[in-house]
């Protein structure tokens, strides 16, 4: 995945109530690595979206906008935050995108309660064996019967990447950089952020 010459592109979904650290850290780290990130709001709003702790984020575009060619992206990311993850999971368009990306071996990533969107998209039914995932501990009971649940900080199962919560956001984002752009780029951007990054 990381060897292609074209600039990698990622969608980060966002909604009212999304967890701001998980969204912003992921967006920032991916952009530092040269990944073109589009922050895509699931629902139209008159102004910035209010995240779970009151931080406001202005999306780059809205789901359904003609300017966003979904098929041209290499990865899709779902942040957590109970309210935001619920809105994102309930979107039939999002569920379809997640399912399509997984089937096309593109990166599908979720953190915290965002992992519930993986379940809602029915991705497990496309796998030949139980998929390994993690999430915020508060939603574990909604996932462990459908998936092989792990408590690792970041879990990678083929092209599916999941993580636990705000405190694992940097590791999650750097893993996405490794998969999209390569390990060397992940190490390169970790150093000036004063992060201890080991593969």
PDB file of C-alpha atoms in Angstrom:
ATOM      1  CA  UNK A   1       0.000   0.000   0.000  1.00  0.00           C
ATOM      2  CA  UNK A   2       2.775   2.438   0.868  1.00  0.00           C
ATOM      3  CA  UNK A   3       4.797   2.072  -2.335  1.00  0.00           C
ATOM      4  CA  UNK A   4       2.525   3.752  -4.881  1.00  0.00           C
ATOM      5  CA  UNK A   5       3.835   7.057  -6.268  1.00  0.00           C
ATOM      6  CA  UNK A   6       0.595   9.092  -6.200  1.00  0.00           C
ATOM      7  CA  UNK A   7      -0.179  11.344  -3.242  1.00  0.00           C
ATOM      8  CA  UNK A   8      -2.215   9.361  -0.749  1.00  0.00           C
ATOM      9  CA  UNK A   9      -5.645  10.652   0.194  1.00  0.00           C
ATOM     10  CA  UNK A  10      -7.750  10.019   3.289  1.00  0.00           C
ATOM     11  CA  UNK A  11     -11.251  10.911   4.386  1.00  0.00           C
ATOM     12  CA  UNK A  12     -11.878  11.640   8.059  1.00  0.00           C
ATOM     13  CA  UNK A  13     -15.586  11.566   8.816  1.00  0.00           C
ATOM     14  CA  UNK A  14     -16.914  13.966  11.418  1.00  0.00           C
ATOM     15  CA  UNK A  15     -20.269  14.704  13.021  1.00  0.00           C
ATOM     16  CA  UNK A  16     -21.730  16.602  15.956  1.00  0.00           C
ATOM     17  CA  UNK A  17     -20.263  14.972  19.057  1.00  0.00           C
ATOM     18  CA  UNK A  18     -17.155  13.479  17.440  1.00  0.00           C
ATOM     19  CA  UNK A  19     -14.156  13.178  19.770  1.00  0.00           C
ATOM     20  CA  UNK A  20     -11.938  16.131  18.910  1.00  0.00           C
ATOM     21  CA  UNK A  21      -8.573  14.713  19.945  1.00  0.00           C
ATOM     22  CA  UNK A  22      -9.113  11.583  17.870  1.00  0.00           C
ATOM     23  CA  UNK A  23     -10.201  13.619  14.859  1.00  0.00           C
ATOM     24  CA  UNK A  24      -7.691  16.485  15.018  1.00  0.00           C
ATOM     25  CA  UNK A  25      -4.619  14.426  15.943  1.00  0.00           C
ATOM     26  CA  UNK A  26      -5.333  12.000  13.114  1.00  0.00           C
ATOM     27  CA  UNK A  27      -5.912  14.808  10.612  1.00  0.00           C
ATOM     28  CA  UNK A  28      -2.783  16.680  11.712  1.00  0.00           C
ATOM     29  CA  UNK A  29      -0.446  13.668  11.713  1.00  0.00           C
ATOM     30  CA  UNK A  30      -1.644  12.496   8.307  1.00  0.00           C
ATOM     31  CA  UNK A  31      -1.161  15.981   6.851  1.00  0.00           C
ATOM     32  CA  UNK A  32       2.352  16.197   8.315  1.00  0.00           C
ATOM     33  CA  UNK A  33       3.095  13.018   6.366  1.00  0.00           C
ATOM     34  CA  UNK A  34       1.903  14.573   3.112  1.00  0.00           C
ATOM     35  CA  UNK A  35      -1.415  12.743   2.998  1.00  0.00           C
ATOM     36  CA  UNK A  36      -4.209  14.815   1.474  1.00  0.00           C
ATOM     37  CA  UNK A  37      -6.955  14.759   4.113  1.00  0.00           C
ATOM     38  CA  UNK A  38     -10.559  15.768   3.552  1.00  0.00           C
ATOM     39  CA  UNK A  39     -12.617  16.314   6.697  1.00  0.00           C
ATOM     40  CA  UNK A  40     -16.047  15.148   5.601  1.00  0.00           C
ATOM     41  CA  UNK A  41     -19.131  16.005   7.649  1.00  0.00           C
ATOM     42  CA  UNK A  42     -21.812  13.347   7.587  1.00  0.00           C
ATOM     43  CA  UNK A  43     -24.639  15.871   7.932  1.00  0.00           C
ATOM     44  CA  UNK A  44     -25.000  19.432   6.636  1.00  0.00           C
ATOM     45  CA  UNK A  45     -24.717  22.147   9.267  1.00  0.00           C
ATOM     46  CA  UNK A  46     -25.036  25.933   9.220  1.00  0.00           C
ATOM     47  CA  UNK A  47     -21.622  26.402  10.800  1.00  0.00           C
ATOM     48  CA  UNK A  48     -18.797  24.511  12.471  1.00  0.00           C
ATOM     49  CA  UNK A  49     -19.578  21.195  14.120  1.00  0.00           C
ATOM     50  CA  UNK A  50     -19.357  21.016  17.905  1.00  0.00           C
ATOM     51  CA  UNK A  51     -17.317  18.077  19.129  1.00  0.00           C
ATOM     52  CA  UNK A  52     -17.757  16.115  22.351  1.00  0.00           C
ATOM     53  CA  UNK A  53     -15.800  18.569  24.537  1.00  0.00           C
ATOM     54  CA  UNK A  54     -17.018  21.748  22.869  1.00  0.00           C
ATOM     55  CA  UNK A  55     -14.228  22.213  20.311  1.00  0.00           C
ATOM     56  CA  UNK A  56     -15.642  23.421  16.997  1.00  0.00           C
ATOM     57  CA  UNK A  57     -14.407  22.017  13.679  1.00  0.00           C
ATOM     58  CA  UNK A  58     -15.253  23.321  10.224  1.00  0.00           C
ATOM     59  CA  UNK A  59     -15.432  20.451   7.728  1.00  0.00           C
ATOM     60  CA  UNK A  60     -13.815  20.667   4.302  1.00  0.00           C
ATOM     61  CA  UNK A  61     -16.916  19.235   2.648  1.00  0.00           C
ATOM     62  CA  UNK A  62     -20.155  17.385   3.297  1.00  0.00           C
ATOM     63  CA  UNK A  63     -21.040  13.805   2.469  1.00  0.00           C
ATOM     64  CA  UNK A  64     -22.754  13.815  -0.896  1.00  0.00           C
ATOM     65  CA  UNK A  65     -20.936  16.891  -2.248  1.00  0.00           C
ATOM     66  CA  UNK A  66     -20.063  16.313  -5.897  1.00  0.00           C
ATOM     67  CA  UNK A  67     -16.584  17.778  -5.397  1.00  0.00           C
ATOM     68  CA  UNK A  68     -15.538  14.803  -3.250  1.00  0.00           C
ATOM     69  CA  UNK A  69     -14.767  11.799  -5.436  1.00  0.00           C
ATOM     70  CA  UNK A  70     -14.917   9.078  -2.785  1.00  0.00           C
ATOM     71  CA  UNK A  71     -13.512   6.369  -5.054  1.00  0.00           C
ATOM     72  CA  UNK A  72     -10.250   8.322  -5.472  1.00  0.00           C
ATOM     73  CA  UNK A  73      -9.331   8.007  -1.770  1.00  0.00           C
ATOM     74  CA  UNK A  74      -6.982   5.448  -0.235  1.00  0.00           C
ATOM     75  CA  UNK A  75      -8.278   5.416   3.336  1.00  0.00           C
ATOM     76  CA  UNK A  76     -11.286   6.311   5.422  1.00  0.00           C
ATOM     77  CA  UNK A  77     -11.199   7.122   9.145  1.00  0.00           C
ATOM     78  CA  UNK A  78     -13.987   7.161  11.738  1.00  0.00           C
ATOM     79  CA  UNK A  79     -13.191   8.973  15.011  1.00  0.00           C
ATOM     80  CA  UNK A  80     -15.018   8.169  18.220  1.00  0.00           C
ATOM     81  CA  UNK A  81     -17.065  10.237  20.594  1.00  0.00           C
ATOM     82  CA  UNK A  82     -20.341   8.537  21.489  1.00  0.00           C
ATOM     83  CA  UNK A  83     -22.610  11.075  19.809  1.00  0.00           C
ATOM     84  CA  UNK A  84     -20.546  11.482  16.670  1.00  0.00           C
ATOM     85  CA  UNK A  85     -19.905   7.764  16.274  1.00  0.00           C
ATOM     86  CA  UNK A  86     -23.635   7.108  16.556  1.00  0.00           C
ATOM     87  CA  UNK A  87     -24.477   9.624  13.817  1.00  0.00           C
ATOM     88  CA  UNK A  88     -21.718   8.290  11.564  1.00  0.00           C
ATOM     89  CA  UNK A  89     -22.752   4.662  12.150  1.00  0.00           C
ATOM     90  CA  UNK A  90     -26.367   5.424  11.276  1.00  0.00           C
ATOM     91  CA  UNK A  91     -25.486   6.899   7.868  1.00  0.00           C
ATOM     92  CA  UNK A  92     -26.249   4.415   5.099  1.00  0.00           C
ATOM     93  CA  UNK A  93     -23.799   6.276   2.843  1.00  0.00           C
ATOM     94  CA  UNK A  94     -20.993   5.895   5.376  1.00  0.00           C
ATOM     95  CA  UNK A  95     -21.777   2.218   5.889  1.00  0.00           C
ATOM     96  CA  UNK A  96     -21.628   1.665   2.136  1.00  0.00           C
ATOM     97  CA  UNK A  97     -18.305   3.518   1.831  1.00  0.00           C
ATOM     98  CA  UNK A  98     -16.745   1.533   4.679  1.00  0.00           C
ATOM     99  CA  UNK A  99     -17.915  -1.740   3.173  1.00  0.00           C
ATOM    100  CA  UNK A 100     -16.696  -0.811  -0.314  1.00  0.00           C
ATOM    101  CA  UNK A 101     -13.279   0.346   0.918  1.00  0.00           C
ATOM    102  CA  UNK A 102     -12.804  -2.850   2.888  1.00  0.00           C
ATOM    103  CA  UNK A 103     -13.763  -5.000  -0.107  1.00  0.00           C
ATOM    104  CA  UNK A 104     -11.329  -3.022  -2.299  1.00  0.00           C
ATOM    105  CA  UNK A 105      -8.482  -3.570   0.210  1.00  0.00           C
ATOM    106  CA  UNK A 106      -8.274   0.136   0.990  1.00  0.00           C
ATOM    107  CA  UNK A 107      -7.593   1.192   4.567  1.00  0.00           C
ATOM    108  CA  UNK A 108     -10.638   1.322   6.836  1.00  0.00           C
ATOM    109  CA  UNK A 109      -9.772   2.822  10.224  1.00  0.00           C
ATOM    110  CA  UNK A 110     -11.746   3.568  13.372  1.00  0.00           C
ATOM    111  CA  UNK A 111     -10.878   4.643  16.884  1.00  0.00           C
ATOM    112  CA  UNK A 112     -12.788   4.533  20.172  1.00  0.00           C
ATOM    113  CA  UNK A 113     -16.563   4.232  19.648  1.00  0.00           C
ATOM    114  CA  UNK A 114     -15.918   4.709  15.930  1.00  0.00           C
ATOM    115  CA  UNK A 115     -15.343   0.954  15.746  1.00  0.00           C
ATOM    116  CA  UNK A 116     -19.130   0.588  16.027  1.00  0.00           C
ATOM    117  CA  UNK A 117     -19.328   1.928  12.467  1.00  0.00           C
ATOM    118  CA  UNK A 118     -17.282  -1.090  11.343  1.00  0.00           C
ATOM    119  CA  UNK A 119     -19.912  -3.329  12.889  1.00  0.00           C
ATOM    120  CA  UNK A 120     -22.767  -1.291  11.400  1.00  0.00           C
ATOM    121  CA  UNK A 121     -21.196  -1.584   7.939  1.00  0.00           C
ATOM    122  CA  UNK A 122     -21.275  -5.383   8.136  1.00  0.00           C
ATOM    123  CA  UNK A 123     -17.574  -5.688   7.373  1.00  0.00           C
ATOM    124  CA  UNK A 124     -17.228  -8.850   9.471  1.00  0.00           C
ATOM    125  CA  UNK A 125     -19.520 -10.683   7.034  1.00  0.00           C
ATOM    126  CA  UNK A 126     -17.012 -10.045   4.223  1.00  0.00           C
ATOM    127  CA  UNK A 127     -14.137 -11.700   6.100  1.00  0.00           C
ATOM    128  CA  UNK A 128     -13.287 -15.393   5.922  1.00  0.00           C
ATOM    129  CA  UNK A 129     -12.470 -15.511   9.650  1.00  0.00           C
ATOM    130  CA  UNK A 130     -13.191 -13.369  12.723  1.00  0.00           C
ATOM    131  CA  UNK A 131     -11.644  -9.924  12.386  1.00  0.00           C
ATOM    132  CA  UNK A 132      -9.449  -8.552  15.172  1.00  0.00           C
ATOM    133  CA  UNK A 133     -10.544  -5.159  16.497  1.00  0.00           C
ATOM    134  CA  UNK A 134     -10.272  -2.928  19.520  1.00  0.00           C
ATOM    135  CA  UNK A 135     -12.238   0.078  20.751  1.00  0.00           C
ATOM    136  CA  UNK A 136     -12.908   2.221  23.771  1.00  0.00           C
ATOM    137  CA  UNK A 137     -13.626  -0.104  26.722  1.00  0.00           C
ATOM    138  CA  UNK A 138     -17.131   1.371  27.060  1.00  0.00           C
ATOM    139  CA  UNK A 139     -18.304  -0.242  23.795  1.00  0.00           C
ATOM    140  CA  UNK A 140     -16.445  -3.541  24.088  1.00  0.00           C
ATOM    141  CA  UNK A 141     -19.632  -5.454  24.919  1.00  0.00           C
ATOM    142  CA  UNK A 142     -21.177  -4.312  21.625  1.00  0.00           C
ATOM    143  CA  UNK A 143     -18.273  -5.745  19.616  1.00  0.00           C
ATOM    144  CA  UNK A 144     -16.843  -8.829  21.294  1.00  0.00           C
ATOM    145  CA  UNK A 145     -19.545 -11.216  20.031  1.00  0.00           C
ATOM    146  CA  UNK A 146     -19.007 -10.247  16.381  1.00  0.00           C
ATOM    147  CA  UNK A 147     -15.236  -9.765  16.357  1.00  0.00           C
ATOM    148  CA  UNK A 148     -12.089 -11.159  17.921  1.00  0.00           C
ATOM    149  CA  UNK A 149     -11.716  -8.393  20.485  1.00  0.00           C
ATOM    150  CA  UNK A 150      -8.239  -7.254  21.557  1.00  0.00           C
ATOM    151  CA  UNK A 151      -7.049  -4.767  24.163  1.00  0.00           C
ATOM    152  CA  UNK A 152      -3.947  -3.664  22.240  1.00  0.00           C
ATOM    153  CA  UNK A 153      -3.620   0.088  21.746  1.00  0.00           C
ATOM    154  CA  UNK A 154      -3.739  -0.272  17.956  1.00  0.00           C
ATOM    155  CA  UNK A 155      -4.935  -3.392  16.134  1.00  0.00           C
ATOM    156  CA  UNK A 156      -4.262  -4.046  12.450  1.00  0.00           C
ATOM    157  CA  UNK A 157      -6.055  -6.882  10.675  1.00  0.00           C
ATOM    158  CA  UNK A 158      -5.255  -6.742   6.964  1.00  0.00           C
ATOM    159  CA  UNK A 159      -6.630  -3.365   5.814  1.00  0.00           C
ATOM    160  CA  UNK A 160      -8.707  -2.795   8.969  1.00  0.00           C
ATOM    161  CA  UNK A 161      -7.114  -0.567  11.648  1.00  0.00           C
ATOM    162  CA  UNK A 162      -8.721   0.102  15.032  1.00  0.00           C
ATOM    163  CA  UNK A 163      -7.634   1.836  18.215  1.00  0.00           C
ATOM    164  CA  UNK A 164      -8.861   2.596  21.727  1.00  0.00           C
ATOM    165  CA  UNK A 165      -9.326   6.284  22.511  1.00  0.00           C
ATOM    166  CA  UNK A 166      -7.889   9.793  22.821  1.00  0.00           C
ATOM    167  CA  UNK A 167      -4.715   8.548  24.508  1.00  0.00           C
ATOM    168  CA  UNK A 168      -3.907   6.230  21.605  1.00  0.00           C
ATOM    169  CA  UNK A 169      -4.562   8.784  18.852  1.00  0.00           C
ATOM    170  CA  UNK A 170      -0.909   9.440  18.003  1.00  0.00           C
ATOM    171  CA  UNK A 171      -0.106   5.733  17.723  1.00  0.00           C
ATOM    172  CA  UNK A 172      -3.220   5.215  15.618  1.00  0.00           C
ATOM    173  CA  UNK A 173      -2.366   8.083  13.273  1.00  0.00           C
ATOM    174  CA  UNK A 174       1.275   7.021  12.922  1.00  0.00           C
ATOM    175  CA  UNK A 175       0.176   3.487  12.067  1.00  0.00           C
ATOM    176  CA  UNK A 176      -1.975   4.948   9.299  1.00  0.00           C
ATOM    177  CA  UNK A 177       1.047   6.910   8.051  1.00  0.00           C
ATOM    178  CA  UNK A 178       3.121   3.714   8.040  1.00  0.00           C
ATOM    179  CA  UNK A 179       0.483   1.889   6.017  1.00  0.00           C
ATOM    180  CA  UNK A 180      -0.158   4.732   3.578  1.00  0.00           C
ATOM    181  CA  UNK A 181       3.271   6.308   3.102  1.00  0.00           C
ATOM    182  CA  UNK A 182       5.763   3.969   4.761  1.00  0.00           C
ATOM    183  CA  UNK A 183       7.589   3.362   8.028  1.00  0.00           C
ATOM    184  CA  UNK A 184      10.359   5.855   7.258  1.00  0.00           C
ATOM    185  CA  UNK A 185       7.893   8.709   6.867  1.00  0.00           C
ATOM    186  CA  UNK A 186       6.228   7.741  10.152  1.00  0.00           C
ATOM    187  CA  UNK A 187       9.597   7.844  11.929  1.00  0.00           C
ATOM    188  CA  UNK A 188      10.498  11.131  10.230  1.00  0.00           C
ATOM    189  CA  UNK A 189       7.392  12.969  11.417  1.00  0.00           C
ATOM    190  CA  UNK A 190       7.388  11.376  14.890  1.00  0.00           C
ATOM    191  CA  UNK A 191      10.749  12.910  15.822  1.00  0.00           C
ATOM    192  CA  UNK A 192       9.807  16.629  15.622  1.00  0.00           C
ATOM    193  CA  UNK A 193       6.581  15.861  17.496  1.00  0.00           C
ATOM    194  CA  UNK A 194       8.797  14.456  20.290  1.00  0.00           C
ATOM    195  CA  UNK A 195       7.064  11.100  20.090  1.00  0.00           C
ATOM    196  CA  UNK A 196       8.687   7.800  20.928  1.00  0.00           C
ATOM    197  CA  UNK A 197       7.676   5.760  17.919  1.00  0.00           C
ATOM    198  CA  UNK A 198       8.602   2.134  17.486  1.00  0.00           C
ATOM    199  CA  UNK A 199       7.261  -0.131  14.769  1.00  0.00           C
TER     200      UNK A 199
END
